[in-house]
Short mmCIF file of C-alpha atoms in Angstrom, two decimals:
data_model
loop_
_atom_site.label_atom_id
_atom_site.label_comp_id
_atom_site.label_asym_id
_atom_site.label_seq_id
_atom_site.Cartn_x
_atom_site.Cartn_y
_atom_site.Cartn_z
CA MET A 1 48.94 41.73 -36.64
CA ALA A 2 45.60 39.94 -36.78
CA SER A 3 43.05 41.01 -34.20
CA ILE A 4 41.23 38.47 -32.08
CA PRO A 5 37.46 38.83 -32.46
CA GLU A 6 35.65 39.71 -29.26
CA ARG A 7 33.54 36.91 -27.80
CA GLN A 8 29.82 37.54 -28.10
CA THR A 9 27.21 36.86 -25.43
CA SER A 10 24.58 34.30 -26.38
CA ARG A 11 21.15 35.89 -26.37
CA ALA A 12 19.52 32.48 -26.34
CA ALA A 13 21.29 31.62 -23.07
CA GLY A 14 20.14 34.86 -21.46
CA TRP A 15 16.55 34.38 -22.51
CA SER A 16 16.67 30.77 -21.35
CA ARG A 17 17.53 31.93 -17.84
CA ARG A 18 14.84 34.64 -17.85
CA ILE A 19 12.07 32.44 -19.20
CA GLY A 20 13.03 29.52 -16.94
CA ALA A 21 12.89 31.75 -13.88
CA PHE A 22 9.57 33.25 -14.97
CA SER A 23 8.02 29.82 -15.53
CA LEU A 24 9.03 28.70 -12.04
CA VAL A 25 7.66 31.85 -10.40
CA LEU A 26 4.44 31.57 -12.42
CA LEU A 27 4.00 27.93 -11.43
CA LEU A 28 4.49 28.58 -7.71
CA THR A 29 2.23 31.63 -7.80
CA ALA A 30 -0.54 29.81 -9.67
CA VAL A 31 -0.48 26.79 -7.34
CA ALA A 32 -0.50 29.00 -4.25
CA ALA A 33 -3.35 31.14 -5.59
CA TYR A 34 -5.38 28.06 -6.52
CA ARG A 35 -4.84 26.45 -3.15
CA LEU A 36 -6.03 29.65 -1.47
CA GLY A 37 -9.16 29.71 -3.62
CA LEU A 38 -8.18 32.86 -5.53
CA VAL A 39 -8.27 31.21 -8.97
CA GLU A 40 -10.97 29.04 -10.55
CA THR A 41 -10.06 25.62 -11.90
CA PRO A 42 -10.32 26.22 -15.70
CA PRO A 43 -8.01 29.29 -15.69
CA PHE A 44 -5.63 27.41 -13.39
CA LEU A 45 -5.39 24.52 -15.85
CA TRP A 46 -4.68 26.97 -18.70
CA VAL A 47 -1.91 28.55 -16.63
CA LEU A 48 -0.40 25.11 -16.03
CA ALA A 49 -0.36 24.52 -19.78
CA LEU A 50 1.30 27.91 -20.33
CA VAL A 51 3.92 27.13 -17.69
CA ALA A 52 4.80 23.87 -19.44
CA LEU A 53 5.21 25.69 -22.77
CA LEU A 54 7.42 28.36 -21.20
CA ALA A 55 9.62 25.77 -19.51
CA ALA A 56 9.95 23.83 -22.77
CA LEU A 57 10.90 27.06 -24.54
CA ALA A 58 13.54 27.81 -21.88
CA LEU A 59 14.99 24.34 -22.37
CA LEU A 60 15.05 24.81 -26.14
CA LEU A 61 16.81 28.16 -25.81
CA ALA A 62 19.34 26.57 -23.47
CA GLY A 63 20.09 24.03 -26.17
CA LEU A 64 20.54 26.77 -28.76
CA GLY A 65 22.77 28.69 -26.38
CA LEU A 66 24.87 25.59 -25.77
CA ALA A 67 25.32 25.16 -29.51
CA ARG A 68 26.57 28.75 -29.81
CA VAL A 69 28.92 28.36 -26.86
CA TRP A 70 30.30 25.10 -28.23
CA SER A 71 30.66 26.17 -31.85
CA PHE A 72 31.58 29.85 -31.61
CA GLY A 73 32.83 30.28 -28.06
CA ASP A 74 30.02 32.66 -27.05
CA ARG A 75 29.60 33.68 -23.46
CA GLY A 76 26.53 32.46 -21.59
CA GLY A 77 27.44 29.07 -20.16
CA ARG A 78 26.21 30.11 -16.70
CA ASP A 79 22.94 31.52 -18.02
CA LEU A 80 22.09 28.48 -20.10
CA SER A 81 22.93 26.15 -17.21
CA ILE A 82 20.60 28.05 -14.88
CA GLY A 83 17.91 28.21 -17.55
CA ALA A 84 18.09 24.49 -18.24
CA LEU A 85 18.08 23.65 -14.54
CA LEU A 86 15.03 25.83 -13.85
CA ALA A 87 13.19 24.42 -16.88
CA LEU A 88 13.86 20.84 -15.80
CA LEU A 89 12.72 21.67 -12.27
CA VAL A 90 9.43 23.07 -13.60
CA LEU A 91 8.88 20.19 -16.03
CA ALA A 92 9.59 17.48 -13.44
CA PRO A 93 6.00 17.41 -12.04
CA TYR A 94 4.65 17.19 -15.59
CA GLY A 95 6.93 14.24 -16.24
CA VAL A 96 5.64 12.51 -13.12
CA ALA A 97 2.05 13.14 -14.25
CA VAL A 98 2.80 11.66 -17.66
CA TYR A 99 4.33 8.61 -15.99
CA TRP A 100 1.29 8.20 -13.75
CA ALA A 101 -0.93 8.44 -16.83
CA THR A 102 0.86 5.40 -18.23
CA ILE A 103 0.46 3.24 -15.12
CA TYR A 104 -3.07 4.24 -14.05
CA PRO A 105 -6.16 3.41 -16.15
CA PRO A 106 -7.90 6.22 -18.09
CA LEU A 107 -10.69 6.61 -15.54
CA ARG A 108 -12.11 9.63 -13.73
CA ASP A 109 -15.26 8.23 -12.09
CA ILE A 110 -14.80 5.44 -9.54
CA SER A 111 -17.51 3.66 -7.53
CA THR A 112 -17.74 0.68 -5.22
CA ASP A 113 -21.02 -0.28 -6.93
CA LEU A 114 -20.51 -0.36 -10.69
CA ASP A 115 -24.01 -1.60 -11.48
CA ASP A 116 -25.82 1.03 -9.41
CA PRO A 117 -23.40 3.84 -8.48
CA PRO A 118 -24.42 6.31 -5.75
CA VAL A 119 -26.04 9.42 -7.20
CA LEU A 120 -23.85 12.52 -7.21
CA ASP A 121 -25.10 16.02 -6.52
CA THR A 122 -24.99 17.91 -9.83
CA SER A 123 -26.62 21.15 -8.67
CA ASP A 124 -23.47 23.25 -9.09
CA ARG A 125 -21.83 21.45 -12.00
CA THR A 126 -21.23 23.42 -15.19
CA GLY A 127 -20.90 22.52 -18.84
CA ASP A 128 -17.11 22.67 -18.86
CA MET A 129 -16.86 19.88 -16.29
CA ASN A 130 -16.56 16.18 -17.05
CA GLU A 131 -19.81 14.59 -18.13
CA LEU A 132 -21.29 12.08 -15.69
CA SER A 133 -22.40 8.83 -17.28
CA PRO A 134 -22.79 5.18 -16.24
CA PRO A 135 -19.57 3.18 -16.58
CA THR A 136 -19.19 1.18 -19.75
CA PRO A 137 -18.32 -2.54 -19.56
CA GLY A 138 -14.77 -1.63 -20.57
CA GLU A 139 -14.48 0.94 -17.76
CA GLN A 140 -15.89 -1.56 -15.28
CA SER A 141 -13.27 -4.09 -16.31
CA LEU A 142 -10.49 -1.49 -16.07
CA GLN A 143 -11.53 -0.49 -12.57
CA ALA A 144 -11.87 -4.09 -11.37
CA ASP A 145 -8.39 -4.94 -12.63
CA ALA A 146 -6.66 -1.77 -11.46
CA TYR A 147 -8.41 -1.17 -8.13
CA PRO A 148 -9.43 -4.48 -6.55
CA LEU A 149 -9.51 -2.83 -3.11
CA VAL A 150 -12.29 -0.44 -4.13
CA SER A 151 -15.23 -2.30 -2.63
CA GLY A 152 -18.23 -1.45 -0.50
CA ARG A 153 -18.69 -2.32 3.15
CA SER A 154 -21.37 -4.33 4.94
CA TYR A 155 -21.96 -4.01 8.69
CA ASN A 156 -24.15 -6.06 11.00
CA LEU A 157 -25.05 -2.94 12.95
CA PRO A 158 -28.00 -0.59 13.33
CA PHE A 159 -28.51 1.81 10.45
CA GLU A 160 -28.17 4.87 12.71
CA THR A 161 -24.84 3.63 14.09
CA VAL A 162 -23.29 3.30 10.64
CA VAL A 163 -24.60 6.71 9.54
CA ASP A 164 -23.11 8.28 12.68
CA ALA A 165 -19.76 6.63 11.94
CA VAL A 166 -19.79 7.91 8.34
CA GLU A 167 -20.54 11.44 9.52
CA THR A 168 -17.77 11.24 12.12
CA VAL A 169 -15.21 10.29 9.49
CA LEU A 170 -16.49 13.03 7.19
CA ASP A 171 -16.17 15.63 9.94
CA ARG A 172 -12.44 14.88 10.16
CA ARG A 173 -11.91 15.72 6.51
CA ASP A 174 -11.65 19.04 4.79
CA TRP A 175 -14.51 18.25 2.44
CA GLN A 176 -17.34 20.65 1.71
CA LEU A 177 -20.81 19.20 2.18
CA THR A 178 -23.11 20.16 -0.67
CA ALA A 179 -26.14 19.76 1.61
CA PRO A 180 -26.71 19.25 5.35
CA TYR A 181 -26.60 15.72 6.71
CA PRO A 182 -29.88 13.98 5.80
CA ASP A 183 -32.59 13.26 8.34
CA ILE A 184 -32.56 9.48 8.77
CA ASN A 185 -35.56 9.13 11.06
CA GLY A 186 -37.73 6.39 9.60
CA GLN A 187 -35.40 5.97 6.63
CA SER A 188 -33.54 2.91 5.39
CA GLU A 189 -31.28 4.72 2.93
CA ALA A 190 -29.31 7.96 3.03
CA THR A 191 -26.86 9.56 0.62
CA ILE A 192 -24.33 12.18 1.71
CA ASN A 193 -22.77 14.37 -0.98
CA ALA A 194 -19.60 16.40 -0.65
CA LEU A 195 -16.94 18.20 -2.66
CA ALA A 196 -13.42 16.88 -2.08
CA LYS A 197 -10.06 18.19 -3.23
CA GLY A 198 -7.27 16.20 -4.86
CA PHE A 199 -4.23 15.07 -2.91
CA VAL A 200 -1.67 16.91 -5.06
CA LEU A 201 -3.05 20.00 -6.81
CA GLY A 202 -6.38 20.13 -5.02
CA LEU A 203 -8.50 19.57 -8.13
CA PRO A 204 -12.18 19.14 -7.17
CA ALA A 205 -14.06 15.85 -7.16
CA ASP A 206 -17.70 15.09 -6.38
CA VAL A 207 -18.22 12.46 -3.71
CA ALA A 208 -21.35 10.50 -2.79
CA ILE A 209 -21.61 8.09 0.15
CA ARG A 210 -24.70 5.89 0.22
CA ILE A 211 -25.75 4.00 3.34
CA THR A 212 -28.46 1.37 2.80
CA ASP A 213 -30.24 -0.95 5.23
CA ASP A 214 -31.36 -4.00 3.27
CA GLY A 215 -32.97 -5.66 6.29
CA GLU A 216 -30.04 -7.95 7.04
CA GLN A 217 -26.98 -5.69 6.79
CA VAL A 218 -26.14 -2.04 6.41
CA ILE A 219 -24.24 -1.49 3.16
CA VAL A 220 -21.97 1.49 2.53
CA ASP A 221 -21.10 2.37 -1.06
CA MET A 222 -19.03 5.32 -2.22
CA ARG A 223 -18.42 7.15 -5.47
CA SER A 224 -15.83 9.77 -6.39
CA ALA A 225 -15.73 11.56 -9.76
CA SER A 226 -13.24 14.19 -10.90
CA ARG A 227 -14.75 17.41 -12.21
CA TYR A 228 -11.85 18.15 -14.54
CA GLY A 229 -9.23 16.17 -16.37
CA ARG A 230 -9.35 13.18 -18.64
CA TYR A 231 -7.50 10.96 -16.14
CA ASP A 232 -7.69 11.07 -12.35
CA LEU A 233 -4.24 9.41 -11.96
CA GLY A 234 -5.56 7.14 -9.20
CA ASP A 235 -6.89 10.01 -7.10
CA ASN A 236 -10.51 8.84 -6.81
CA ALA A 237 -9.65 5.24 -5.97
CA ALA A 238 -7.20 6.39 -3.29
CA ARG A 239 -9.85 8.68 -1.83
CA ILE A 240 -12.40 5.87 -1.59
CA THR A 241 -10.07 3.24 -0.12
CA ASP A 242 -8.68 5.74 2.39
CA PHE A 243 -12.14 6.85 3.53
CA LEU A 244 -13.59 3.36 3.83
CA GLY A 245 -10.48 2.12 5.63
CA GLU A 246 -10.90 4.90 8.19
CA LEU A 247 -14.61 4.06 8.42
CA ASP A 248 -13.72 0.46 9.30
CA GLN A 249 -11.52 1.72 12.12
CA GLU A 250 -14.22 4.10 13.35
CA VAL A 251 -16.85 1.37 13.42
CA ALA A 252 -14.50 -1.06 15.15
CA GLY A 253 -13.57 1.58 17.68
CA GLN A 254 -17.19 2.36 18.48
CA VAL A 255 -18.66 -1.13 18.73
CA GLY A 256 -15.79 -3.55 18.12
CA ALA A 257 -17.36 -4.94 14.97
CA ALA A 258 -15.39 -5.87 11.88
CA PRO A 259 -16.91 -5.20 8.43
CA ALA A 260 -17.62 -7.69 5.69
CA GLU A 261 -16.50 -6.48 2.25
#
């Protein structure tokens, strides 16, 4: 009487579950540690790359395990299902980022004044950060087309009133000032520099807010530049429009004056 061969357990399916679980735990741990300030940005970005590779490997092993289960009747259907599910869960944010990279322009330095951007504080920038340079004509055109709402503000108000409103809005935000608020006594221009964090991962961006009294109006311009990453995925433009929109409300609430863009 012929014996029935014993069903084997797919090793690929087992490793898919283990690696998928490890990639998810590593991702959550890295994001939490970075948000708490326990990890610097460059190592954090390397960990994110490693997580993506691990999740892709778990998905590949799940596919190999599925082939063994389908062709040879190996055990491991539950393991490969869990591994594939965990891998897809980990890779989902990366997929969203890739999609955003296709719909947002390849920019990482946004300003309301493209001809004369506010000067950023570079005292604590390092060589591994994005290089700061004036926008090229192509970058200016990309920004104008993609972010038409990124524009400066003009107020028919005293210079001191507008500076106070800018500082009030800044005080509501969890941004780190790189220097104390400037002394504006006898001045017609002031620039406030700060370090902001991204909306999703908390990646750092340098911010400069310039308030200028040209004798007729007080003009507020703003610049936001990502320290890391080739694309900002719309982060800097959103930061500027959100801040200036809140500044409009603050000014209107204080003196009842509407801005001219």
